Amino acid sequence: MRRQKAAISRCAFVGYTNAGKSSLMNALLRSQDKEDKQVFEKDMLFATLDTSVRHLKHHGQEFLFYDTVGFVSHLPRELIDAFHSTLDAARDADLLIHVIDASDPDYQEKIEITRQTLSEIGAGNIPVLRVYNKIDLCKDPSVFPGLCTSTKDGTGIPKLLDDICERLYPVEETMTCFIGYDRMALVDKCRSTCRIEILEQNENGMRIRASGPRVRLVPLLAYKEK
């Protein structure tokens, strides 16, 4: 069971070992002039064994960054249990930043290993932002279906901060819609993430005012009143 939501939103860096999680976290810290807060990084197996926590602010919003141990495949059961005990940060995060080594020819297999590991430790339902790191070592960045970053030349670092902020503190919007009674299931689905107020009802349906994160209101756009 996840603990109660904290006042400050939390991001956990996860991914296969040596994907560059610690380096990426340090690049974000440098972009905020926090070089003195950088975490340990080294290209070796299990360089990060303990969870490091750092505080950042972007666009007036605050969040915590957690660096976690790298995942690997085919670990003995006793080692898996030991490492999983260090991954409370992933289980309790509001957002997982899945760092992928884009230069690794086996990156797709390691994406799946990370996905399976997150599911095993009880973090499979937490929102994930995939980041294809080490893009400076790739010939064609356009083949990757997500945000591309490089800690060497700074590619994608500002965009990553923007995306994290948008995911954790999404822009809110309010719209008025007329929904037919045959679409009430859509309204019920939106209630879980948006605030719905019934303004009036007639024999054909109801007018509602919906407020919430812009991305969560997308299903209602087709019914928005002009």
PDB file of C-alpha atoms in Angstrom:
ATOM      1  CA  MET A   1       0.000   0.000   0.000  1.00  0.00           C
ATOM      2  CA  ARG A   2       1.340   3.440  -0.910  1.00  0.00           C
ATOM      3  CA  ARG A   3       1.718   5.887   1.911  1.00  0.00           C
ATOM      4  CA  GLN A   4      -0.361   9.049   2.077  1.00  0.00           C
ATOM      5  CA  LYS A   5       0.415  11.636  -0.589  1.00  0.00           C
ATOM      6  CA  ALA A   6       3.109  14.090   0.523  1.00  0.00           C
ATOM      7  CA  ALA A   7       2.795  17.870   0.298  1.00  0.00           C
ATOM      8  CA  ILE A   8       5.631  17.962  -2.262  1.00  0.00           C
ATOM      9  CA  SER A   9       5.314  15.732  -5.327  1.00  0.00           C
ATOM     10  CA  ARG A  10       7.912  13.012  -5.798  1.00  0.00           C
ATOM     11  CA  CYS A  11       9.745  11.700  -8.879  1.00  0.00           C
ATOM     12  CA  ALA A  12      11.792   8.515  -8.838  1.00  0.00           C
ATOM     13  CA  PHE A  13      14.439   7.788 -11.464  1.00  0.00           C
ATOM     14  CA  VAL A  14      14.196   4.127 -12.480  1.00  0.00           C
ATOM     15  CA  GLY A  15      15.685   2.000 -15.222  1.00  0.00           C
ATOM     16  CA  TYR A  16      18.187  -0.666 -16.126  1.00  0.00           C
ATOM     17  CA  THR A  17      21.603  -0.364 -14.519  1.00  0.00           C
ATOM     18  CA  ASN A  18      23.998   2.127 -16.179  1.00  0.00           C
ATOM     19  CA  ALA A  19      21.229   3.817 -18.167  1.00  0.00           C
ATOM     20  CA  GLY A  20      22.482   7.124 -16.783  1.00  0.00           C
ATOM     21  CA  LYS A  21      19.943   7.826 -14.040  1.00  0.00           C
ATOM     22  CA  SER A  22      22.388   9.489 -11.665  1.00  0.00           C
ATOM     23  CA  SER A  23      24.024  11.455 -14.503  1.00  0.00           C
ATOM     24  CA  LEU A  24      20.645  12.688 -15.687  1.00  0.00           C
ATOM     25  CA  MET A  25      19.644  13.683 -12.178  1.00  0.00           C
ATOM     26  CA  ASN A  26      22.911  15.618 -11.844  1.00  0.00           C
ATOM     27  CA  ALA A  27      22.298  17.365 -15.179  1.00  0.00           C
ATOM     28  CA  LEU A  28      18.952  18.565 -13.863  1.00  0.00           C
ATOM     29  CA  LEU A  29      20.616  19.764 -10.663  1.00  0.00           C
ATOM     30  CA  ARG A  30      23.250  21.652 -12.670  1.00  0.00           C
ATOM     31  CA  SER A  31      20.530  23.337 -14.704  1.00  0.00           C
ATOM     32  CA  GLN A  32      19.184  24.693 -11.410  1.00  0.00           C
ATOM     33  CA  ASP A  33      22.635  25.829 -10.202  1.00  0.00           C
ATOM     34  CA  LYS A  34      22.763  23.077  -7.593  1.00  0.00           C
ATOM     35  CA  GLU A  35      26.130  21.545  -8.451  1.00  0.00           C
ATOM     36  CA  ASP A  36      26.879  21.125  -4.747  1.00  0.00           C
ATOM     37  CA  LYS A  37      23.887  18.769  -4.418  1.00  0.00           C
ATOM     38  CA  GLN A  38      24.947  16.267  -7.096  1.00  0.00           C
ATOM     39  CA  VAL A  39      24.646  12.542  -6.452  1.00  0.00           C
ATOM     40  CA  PHE A  40      27.307   9.863  -6.899  1.00  0.00           C
ATOM     41  CA  GLU A  41      27.616   8.529 -10.433  1.00  0.00           C
ATOM     42  CA  LYS A  42      29.888   5.864 -11.878  1.00  0.00           C
ATOM     43  CA  ASP A  43      29.604   3.490 -14.842  1.00  0.00           C
ATOM     44  CA  MET A  44      29.560   0.282 -12.852  1.00  0.00           C
ATOM     45  CA  LEU A  45      27.044  -2.319 -11.726  1.00  0.00           C
ATOM     46  CA  PHE A  46      24.989  -1.148  -8.733  1.00  0.00           C
ATOM     47  CA  ALA A  47      26.834   2.166  -8.402  1.00  0.00           C
ATOM     48  CA  THR A  48      23.696   3.481  -6.718  1.00  0.00           C
ATOM     49  CA  LEU A  49      22.698   1.233  -3.816  1.00  0.00           C
ATOM     50  CA  ASP A  50      21.039   3.767  -1.529  1.00  0.00           C
ATOM     51  CA  THR A  51      18.308   6.174  -2.548  1.00  0.00           C
ATOM     52  CA  SER A  52      19.479   9.791  -2.925  1.00  0.00           C
ATOM     53  CA  VAL A  53      16.918  12.575  -2.544  1.00  0.00           C
ATOM     54  CA  ARG A  54      17.172  16.113  -3.927  1.00  0.00           C
ATOM     55  CA  HIS A  55      14.778  19.067  -3.877  1.00  0.00           C
ATOM     56  CA  LEU A  56      14.128  21.196  -6.984  1.00  0.00           C
ATOM     57  CA  LYS A  57      11.833  24.040  -7.952  1.00  0.00           C
ATOM     58  CA  HIS A  58      10.751  24.805 -11.528  1.00  0.00           C
ATOM     59  CA  HIS A  59       8.163  27.318 -12.762  1.00  0.00           C
ATOM     60  CA  GLY A  60       7.319  27.995  -9.133  1.00  0.00           C
ATOM     61  CA  GLN A  61       6.507  24.330  -8.429  1.00  0.00           C
ATOM     62  CA  GLU A  62       8.470  22.139  -6.032  1.00  0.00           C
ATOM     63  CA  PHE A  63       9.252  18.455  -6.284  1.00  0.00           C
ATOM     64  CA  LEU A  64      11.636  15.850  -4.903  1.00  0.00           C
ATOM     65  CA  PHE A  65      13.924  13.681  -7.039  1.00  0.00           C
ATOM     66  CA  TYR A  66      14.813  10.150  -5.897  1.00  0.00           C
ATOM     67  CA  ASP A  67      17.684   8.204  -7.466  1.00  0.00           C
ATOM     68  CA  THR A  68      17.233   4.427  -7.149  1.00  0.00           C
ATOM     69  CA  VAL A  69      19.285   1.280  -7.703  1.00  0.00           C
ATOM     70  CA  GLY A  70      19.522   0.133 -11.315  1.00  0.00           C
ATOM     71  CA  PHE A  71      17.526  -2.894 -12.425  1.00  0.00           C
ATOM     72  CA  VAL A  72      19.124  -5.993 -13.959  1.00  0.00           C
ATOM     73  CA  SER A  73      17.868  -9.301 -15.298  1.00  0.00           C
ATOM     74  CA  HIS A  74      18.353 -12.818 -13.921  1.00  0.00           C
ATOM     75  CA  LEU A  75      19.293 -11.822 -10.375  1.00  0.00           C
ATOM     76  CA  PRO A  76      19.203 -14.529  -7.686  1.00  0.00           C
ATOM     77  CA  ARG A  77      15.997 -14.331  -5.633  1.00  0.00           C
ATOM     78  CA  GLU A  78      17.799 -13.268  -2.448  1.00  0.00           C
ATOM     79  CA  LEU A  79      19.418 -10.336  -4.246  1.00  0.00           C
ATOM     80  CA  ILE A  80      16.115  -9.290  -5.782  1.00  0.00           C
ATOM     81  CA  ASP A  81      14.557  -9.187  -2.323  1.00  0.00           C
ATOM     82  CA  ALA A  82      17.459  -7.112  -1.011  1.00  0.00           C
ATOM     83  CA  PHE A  83      17.298  -4.577  -3.820  1.00  0.00           C
ATOM     84  CA  HIS A  84      13.532  -4.311  -3.730  1.00  0.00           C
ATOM     85  CA  SER A  85      13.784  -3.126  -0.145  1.00  0.00           C
ATOM     86  CA  THR A  86      15.649  -0.044  -1.429  1.00  0.00           C
ATOM     87  CA  LEU A  87      12.890   0.790  -3.938  1.00  0.00           C
ATOM     88  CA  ASP A  88      10.289   2.288  -1.616  1.00  0.00           C
ATOM     89  CA  ALA A  89      10.939   5.546  -3.453  1.00  0.00           C
ATOM     90  CA  ALA A  90       9.612   4.010  -6.669  1.00  0.00           C
ATOM     91  CA  ARG A  91       6.570   2.513  -4.971  1.00  0.00           C
ATOM     92  CA  ASP A  92       5.703   5.834  -3.308  1.00  0.00           C
ATOM     93  CA  ALA A  93       6.453   8.151  -6.242  1.00  0.00           C
ATOM     94  CA  ASP A  94       3.893  10.337  -7.978  1.00  0.00           C
ATOM     95  CA  LEU A  95       5.870   9.999 -11.235  1.00  0.00           C
ATOM     96  CA  LEU A  96       8.471   7.496 -12.427  1.00  0.00           C
ATOM     97  CA  ILE A  97      11.168   8.763 -14.779  1.00  0.00           C
ATOM     98  CA  HIS A  98      12.200   5.663 -16.723  1.00  0.00           C
ATOM     99  CA  VAL A  99      15.712   6.359 -18.019  1.00  0.00           C
ATOM    100  CA  ILE A 100      16.707   4.283 -21.059  1.00  0.00           C
ATOM    101  CA  ASP A 101      20.173   3.983 -22.582  1.00  0.00           C
ATOM    102  CA  ALA A 102      19.315   4.821 -26.199  1.00  0.00           C
ATOM    103  CA  SER A 103      22.786   3.745 -27.346  1.00  0.00           C
ATOM    104  CA  ASP A 104      22.299   0.191 -26.046  1.00  0.00           C
ATOM    105  CA  PRO A 105      21.309  -2.179 -28.905  1.00  0.00           C
ATOM    106  CA  ASP A 106      19.278  -4.182 -26.368  1.00  0.00           C
ATOM    107  CA  TYR A 107      17.392  -1.162 -25.003  1.00  0.00           C
ATOM    108  CA  GLN A 108      13.947  -2.554 -25.885  1.00  0.00           C
ATOM    109  CA  GLU A 109      14.574  -5.751 -23.923  1.00  0.00           C
ATOM    110  CA  LYS A 110      15.733  -3.682 -20.953  1.00  0.00           C
ATOM    111  CA  ILE A 111      12.628  -1.501 -21.149  1.00  0.00           C
ATOM    112  CA  GLU A 112      10.584  -4.658 -20.675  1.00  0.00           C
ATOM    113  CA  ILE A 113      12.764  -5.850 -17.784  1.00  0.00           C
ATOM    114  CA  THR A 114      12.247  -2.503 -16.063  1.00  0.00           C
ATOM    115  CA  ARG A 115       8.484  -2.668 -16.676  1.00  0.00           C
ATOM    116  CA  GLN A 116       8.320  -6.173 -15.199  1.00  0.00           C
ATOM    117  CA  THR A 117      10.431  -5.174 -12.187  1.00  0.00           C
ATOM    118  CA  LEU A 118       8.209  -2.171 -11.463  1.00  0.00           C
ATOM    119  CA  SER A 119       5.191  -4.455 -11.560  1.00  0.00           C
ATOM    120  CA  GLU A 120       6.869  -6.948  -9.214  1.00  0.00           C
ATOM    121  CA  ILE A 121       7.634  -4.303  -6.581  1.00  0.00           C
ATOM    122  CA  GLY A 122       4.131  -2.825  -6.676  1.00  0.00           C
ATOM    123  CA  ALA A 123       4.892   0.254  -8.789  1.00  0.00           C
ATOM    124  CA  GLY A 124       3.278  -0.911 -12.024  1.00  0.00           C
ATOM    125  CA  ASN A 125       0.380   1.557 -11.916  1.00  0.00           C
ATOM    126  CA  ILE A 126       2.365   4.734 -11.267  1.00  0.00           C
ATOM    127  CA  PRO A 127       2.558   7.179 -14.221  1.00  0.00           C
ATOM    128  CA  VAL A 128       5.774   6.816 -16.217  1.00  0.00           C
ATOM    129  CA  LEU A 129       7.744   9.356 -18.253  1.00  0.00           C
ATOM    130  CA  ARG A 130      10.170   7.567 -20.586  1.00  0.00           C
ATOM    131  CA  VAL A 131      13.453   9.314 -21.313  1.00  0.00           C
ATOM    132  CA  TYR A 132      15.869   8.068 -23.986  1.00  0.00           C
ATOM    133  CA  ASN A 133      19.257   9.072 -22.600  1.00  0.00           C
ATOM    134  CA  LYS A 134      22.780   9.129 -24.144  1.00  0.00           C
ATOM    135  CA  ILE A 135      21.278  10.357 -27.392  1.00  0.00           C
ATOM    136  CA  ASP A 136      24.624  11.941 -28.296  1.00  0.00           C
ATOM    137  CA  LEU A 137      25.855   8.401 -29.011  1.00  0.00           C
ATOM    138  CA  CYS A 138      23.033   7.640 -31.474  1.00  0.00           C
ATOM    139  CA  LYS A 139      23.012   8.233 -35.222  1.00  0.00           C
ATOM    140  CA  ASP A 140      19.264   8.807 -35.632  1.00  0.00           C
ATOM    141  CA  PRO A 141      17.412  10.178 -32.573  1.00  0.00           C
ATOM    142  CA  SER A 142      14.146  10.292 -34.522  1.00  0.00           C
ATOM    143  CA  VAL A 143      13.650   6.542 -34.095  1.00  0.00           C
ATOM    144  CA  PHE A 144      12.922   6.928 -30.372  1.00  0.00           C
ATOM    145  CA  PRO A 145       9.255   7.499 -29.414  1.00  0.00           C
ATOM    146  CA  GLY A 146       9.829   9.873 -26.539  1.00  0.00           C
ATOM    147  CA  LEU A 147      11.942  12.595 -25.002  1.00  0.00           C
ATOM    148  CA  CYS A 148      15.652  12.303 -25.896  1.00  0.00           C
ATOM    149  CA  THR A 149      18.375  13.610 -23.581  1.00  0.00           C
ATOM    150  CA  SER A 150      22.127  13.864 -23.318  1.00  0.00           C
ATOM    151  CA  THR A 151      24.019  14.691 -20.154  1.00  0.00           C
ATOM    152  CA  LYS A 152      27.089  15.424 -22.275  1.00  0.00           C
ATOM    153  CA  ASP A 153      25.724  18.305 -24.345  1.00  0.00           C
ATOM    154  CA  GLY A 154      22.537  19.150 -22.435  1.00  0.00           C
ATOM    155  CA  THR A 155      20.095  18.008 -25.114  1.00  0.00           C
ATOM    156  CA  GLY A 156      16.559  17.730 -23.754  1.00  0.00           C
ATOM    157  CA  ILE A 157      17.344  18.782 -20.174  1.00  0.00           C
ATOM    158  CA  PRO A 158      15.136  21.937 -20.136  1.00  0.00           C
ATOM    159  CA  LYS A 159      12.338  20.010 -21.869  1.00  0.00           C
ATOM    160  CA  LEU A 160      12.598  17.215 -19.306  1.00  0.00           C
ATOM    161  CA  LEU A 161      12.128  19.691 -16.456  1.00  0.00           C
ATOM    162  CA  ASP A 162       9.113  21.179 -18.239  1.00  0.00           C
ATOM    163  CA  ASP A 163       7.603  17.737 -18.826  1.00  0.00           C
ATOM    164  CA  ILE A 164       8.108  16.682 -15.200  1.00  0.00           C
ATOM    165  CA  CYS A 165       6.473  19.889 -13.986  1.00  0.00           C
ATOM    166  CA  GLU A 166       3.557  19.456 -16.399  1.00  0.00           C
ATOM    167  CA  ARG A 167       2.995  15.844 -15.318  1.00  0.00           C
ATOM    168  CA  LEU A 168       3.142  16.628 -11.596  1.00  0.00           C
ATOM    169  CA  TYR A 169       1.298  19.947 -11.718  1.00  0.00           C
ATOM    170  CA  PRO A 170      -0.844  19.814 -14.867  1.00  0.00           C
ATOM    171  CA  VAL A 171      -2.426  22.993 -16.205  1.00  0.00           C
ATOM    172  CA  GLU A 172      -6.068  23.139 -15.180  1.00  0.00           C
ATOM    173  CA  GLU A 173      -8.933  24.176 -17.399  1.00  0.00           C
ATOM    174  CA  THR A 174     -12.700  24.596 -17.077  1.00  0.00           C
ATOM    175  CA  MET A 175     -15.234  23.928 -19.827  1.00  0.00           C
ATOM    176  CA  THR A 176     -18.996  23.686 -20.201  1.00  0.00           C
ATOM    177  CA  CYS A 177     -20.353  20.676 -22.091  1.00  0.00           C
ATOM    178  CA  PHE A 178     -23.701  19.239 -23.066  1.00  0.00           C
ATOM    179  CA  ILE A 179     -23.694  15.462 -22.669  1.00  0.00           C
ATOM    180  CA  GLY A 180     -26.438  13.119 -23.850  1.00  0.00           C
ATOM    181  CA  TYR A 181     -27.677  10.490 -21.430  1.00  0.00           C
ATOM    182  CA  ASP A 182     -26.163   7.803 -23.652  1.00  0.00           C
ATOM    183  CA  ARG A 183     -22.723   9.227 -22.779  1.00  0.00           C
ATOM    184  CA  MET A 184     -23.066   9.173 -18.996  1.00  0.00           C
ATOM    185  CA  ALA A 185     -20.362   6.523 -18.724  1.00  0.00           C
ATOM    186  CA  LEU A 186     -17.934   9.118 -20.104  1.00  0.00           C
ATOM    187  CA  VAL A 187     -18.930  11.577 -17.390  1.00  0.00           C
ATOM    188  CA  ASP A 188     -18.538   8.917 -14.703  1.00  0.00           C
ATOM    189  CA  LYS A 189     -15.060   8.097 -15.974  1.00  0.00           C
ATOM    190  CA  CYS A 190     -14.013  11.758 -15.876  1.00  0.00           C
ATOM    191  CA  ARG A 191     -15.247  12.151 -12.290  1.00  0.00           C
ATOM    192  CA  SER A 192     -12.226  10.205 -11.021  1.00  0.00           C
ATOM    193  CA  THR A 193      -9.783  12.877 -12.220  1.00  0.00           C
ATOM    194  CA  CYS A 194     -11.936  15.994 -12.762  1.00  0.00           C
ATOM    195  CA  ARG A 195     -14.526  18.045 -10.900  1.00  0.00           C
ATOM    196  CA  ILE A 196     -17.968  17.728 -12.493  1.00  0.00           C
ATOM    197  CA  GLU A 197     -20.822  20.114 -11.699  1.00  0.00           C
ATOM    198  CA  ILE A 198     -24.307  19.587 -13.182  1.00  0.00           C
ATOM    199  CA  LEU A 199     -25.693  22.935 -14.362  1.00  0.00           C
ATOM    200  CA  GLU A 200     -29.033  21.832 -15.813  1.00  0.00           C
ATOM    201  CA  GLN A 201     -30.839  18.786 -17.167  1.00  0.00           C
ATOM    202  CA  ASN A 202     -33.508  18.195 -19.806  1.00  0.00           C
ATOM    203  CA  GLU A 203     -34.957  15.220 -21.636  1.00  0.00           C
ATOM    204  CA  ASN A 204     -31.966  14.992 -24.003  1.00  0.00           C
ATOM    205  CA  GLY A 205     -29.119  15.201 -21.520  1.00  0.00           C
ATOM    206  CA  MET A 206     -27.355  17.560 -19.162  1.00  0.00           C
ATOM    207  CA  ARG A 207     -25.115  20.617 -19.194  1.00  0.00           C
ATOM    208  CA  ILE A 208     -22.090  20.204 -16.985  1.00  0.00           C
ATOM    209  CA  ARG A 209     -19.117  22.284 -15.927  1.00  0.00           C
ATOM    210  CA  ALA A 210     -15.941  20.192 -15.905  1.00  0.00           C
ATOM    211  CA  SER A 211     -12.710  21.376 -14.268  1.00  0.00           C
ATOM    212  CA  GLY A 212      -9.397  19.598 -13.992  1.00  0.00           C
ATOM    213  CA  PRO A 213      -6.061  18.893 -15.691  1.00  0.00           C
ATOM    214  CA  ARG A 214      -6.298  19.773 -19.379  1.00  0.00           C
ATOM    215  CA  VAL A 215      -5.100  16.327 -20.447  1.00  0.00           C
ATOM    216  CA  ARG A 216      -7.919  14.689 -18.425  1.00  0.00           C
ATOM    217  CA  LEU A 217     -10.579  16.805 -20.122  1.00  0.00           C
ATOM    218  CA  VAL A 218      -9.701  15.630 -23.637  1.00  0.00           C
ATOM    219  CA  PRO A 219     -12.532  13.005 -23.758  1.00  0.00           C
ATOM    220  CA  LEU A 220     -15.069  15.824 -23.211  1.00  0.00           C
ATOM    221  CA  LEU A 221     -13.760  18.178 -25.933  1.00  0.00           C
ATOM    222  CA  ALA A 222     -16.179  16.829 -28.535  1.00  0.00           C
ATOM    223  CA  TYR A 223     -19.089  17.971 -26.341  1.00  0.00           C
ATOM    224  CA  LYS A 224     -17.687  21.379 -25.375  1.00  0.00           C
ATOM    225  CA  GLU A 225     -20.066  24.311 -25.825  1.00  0.00           C
ATOM    226  CA  LYS A 226     -18.755  27.193 -27.886  1.00  0.00           C
TER     227      LYS A 226
END
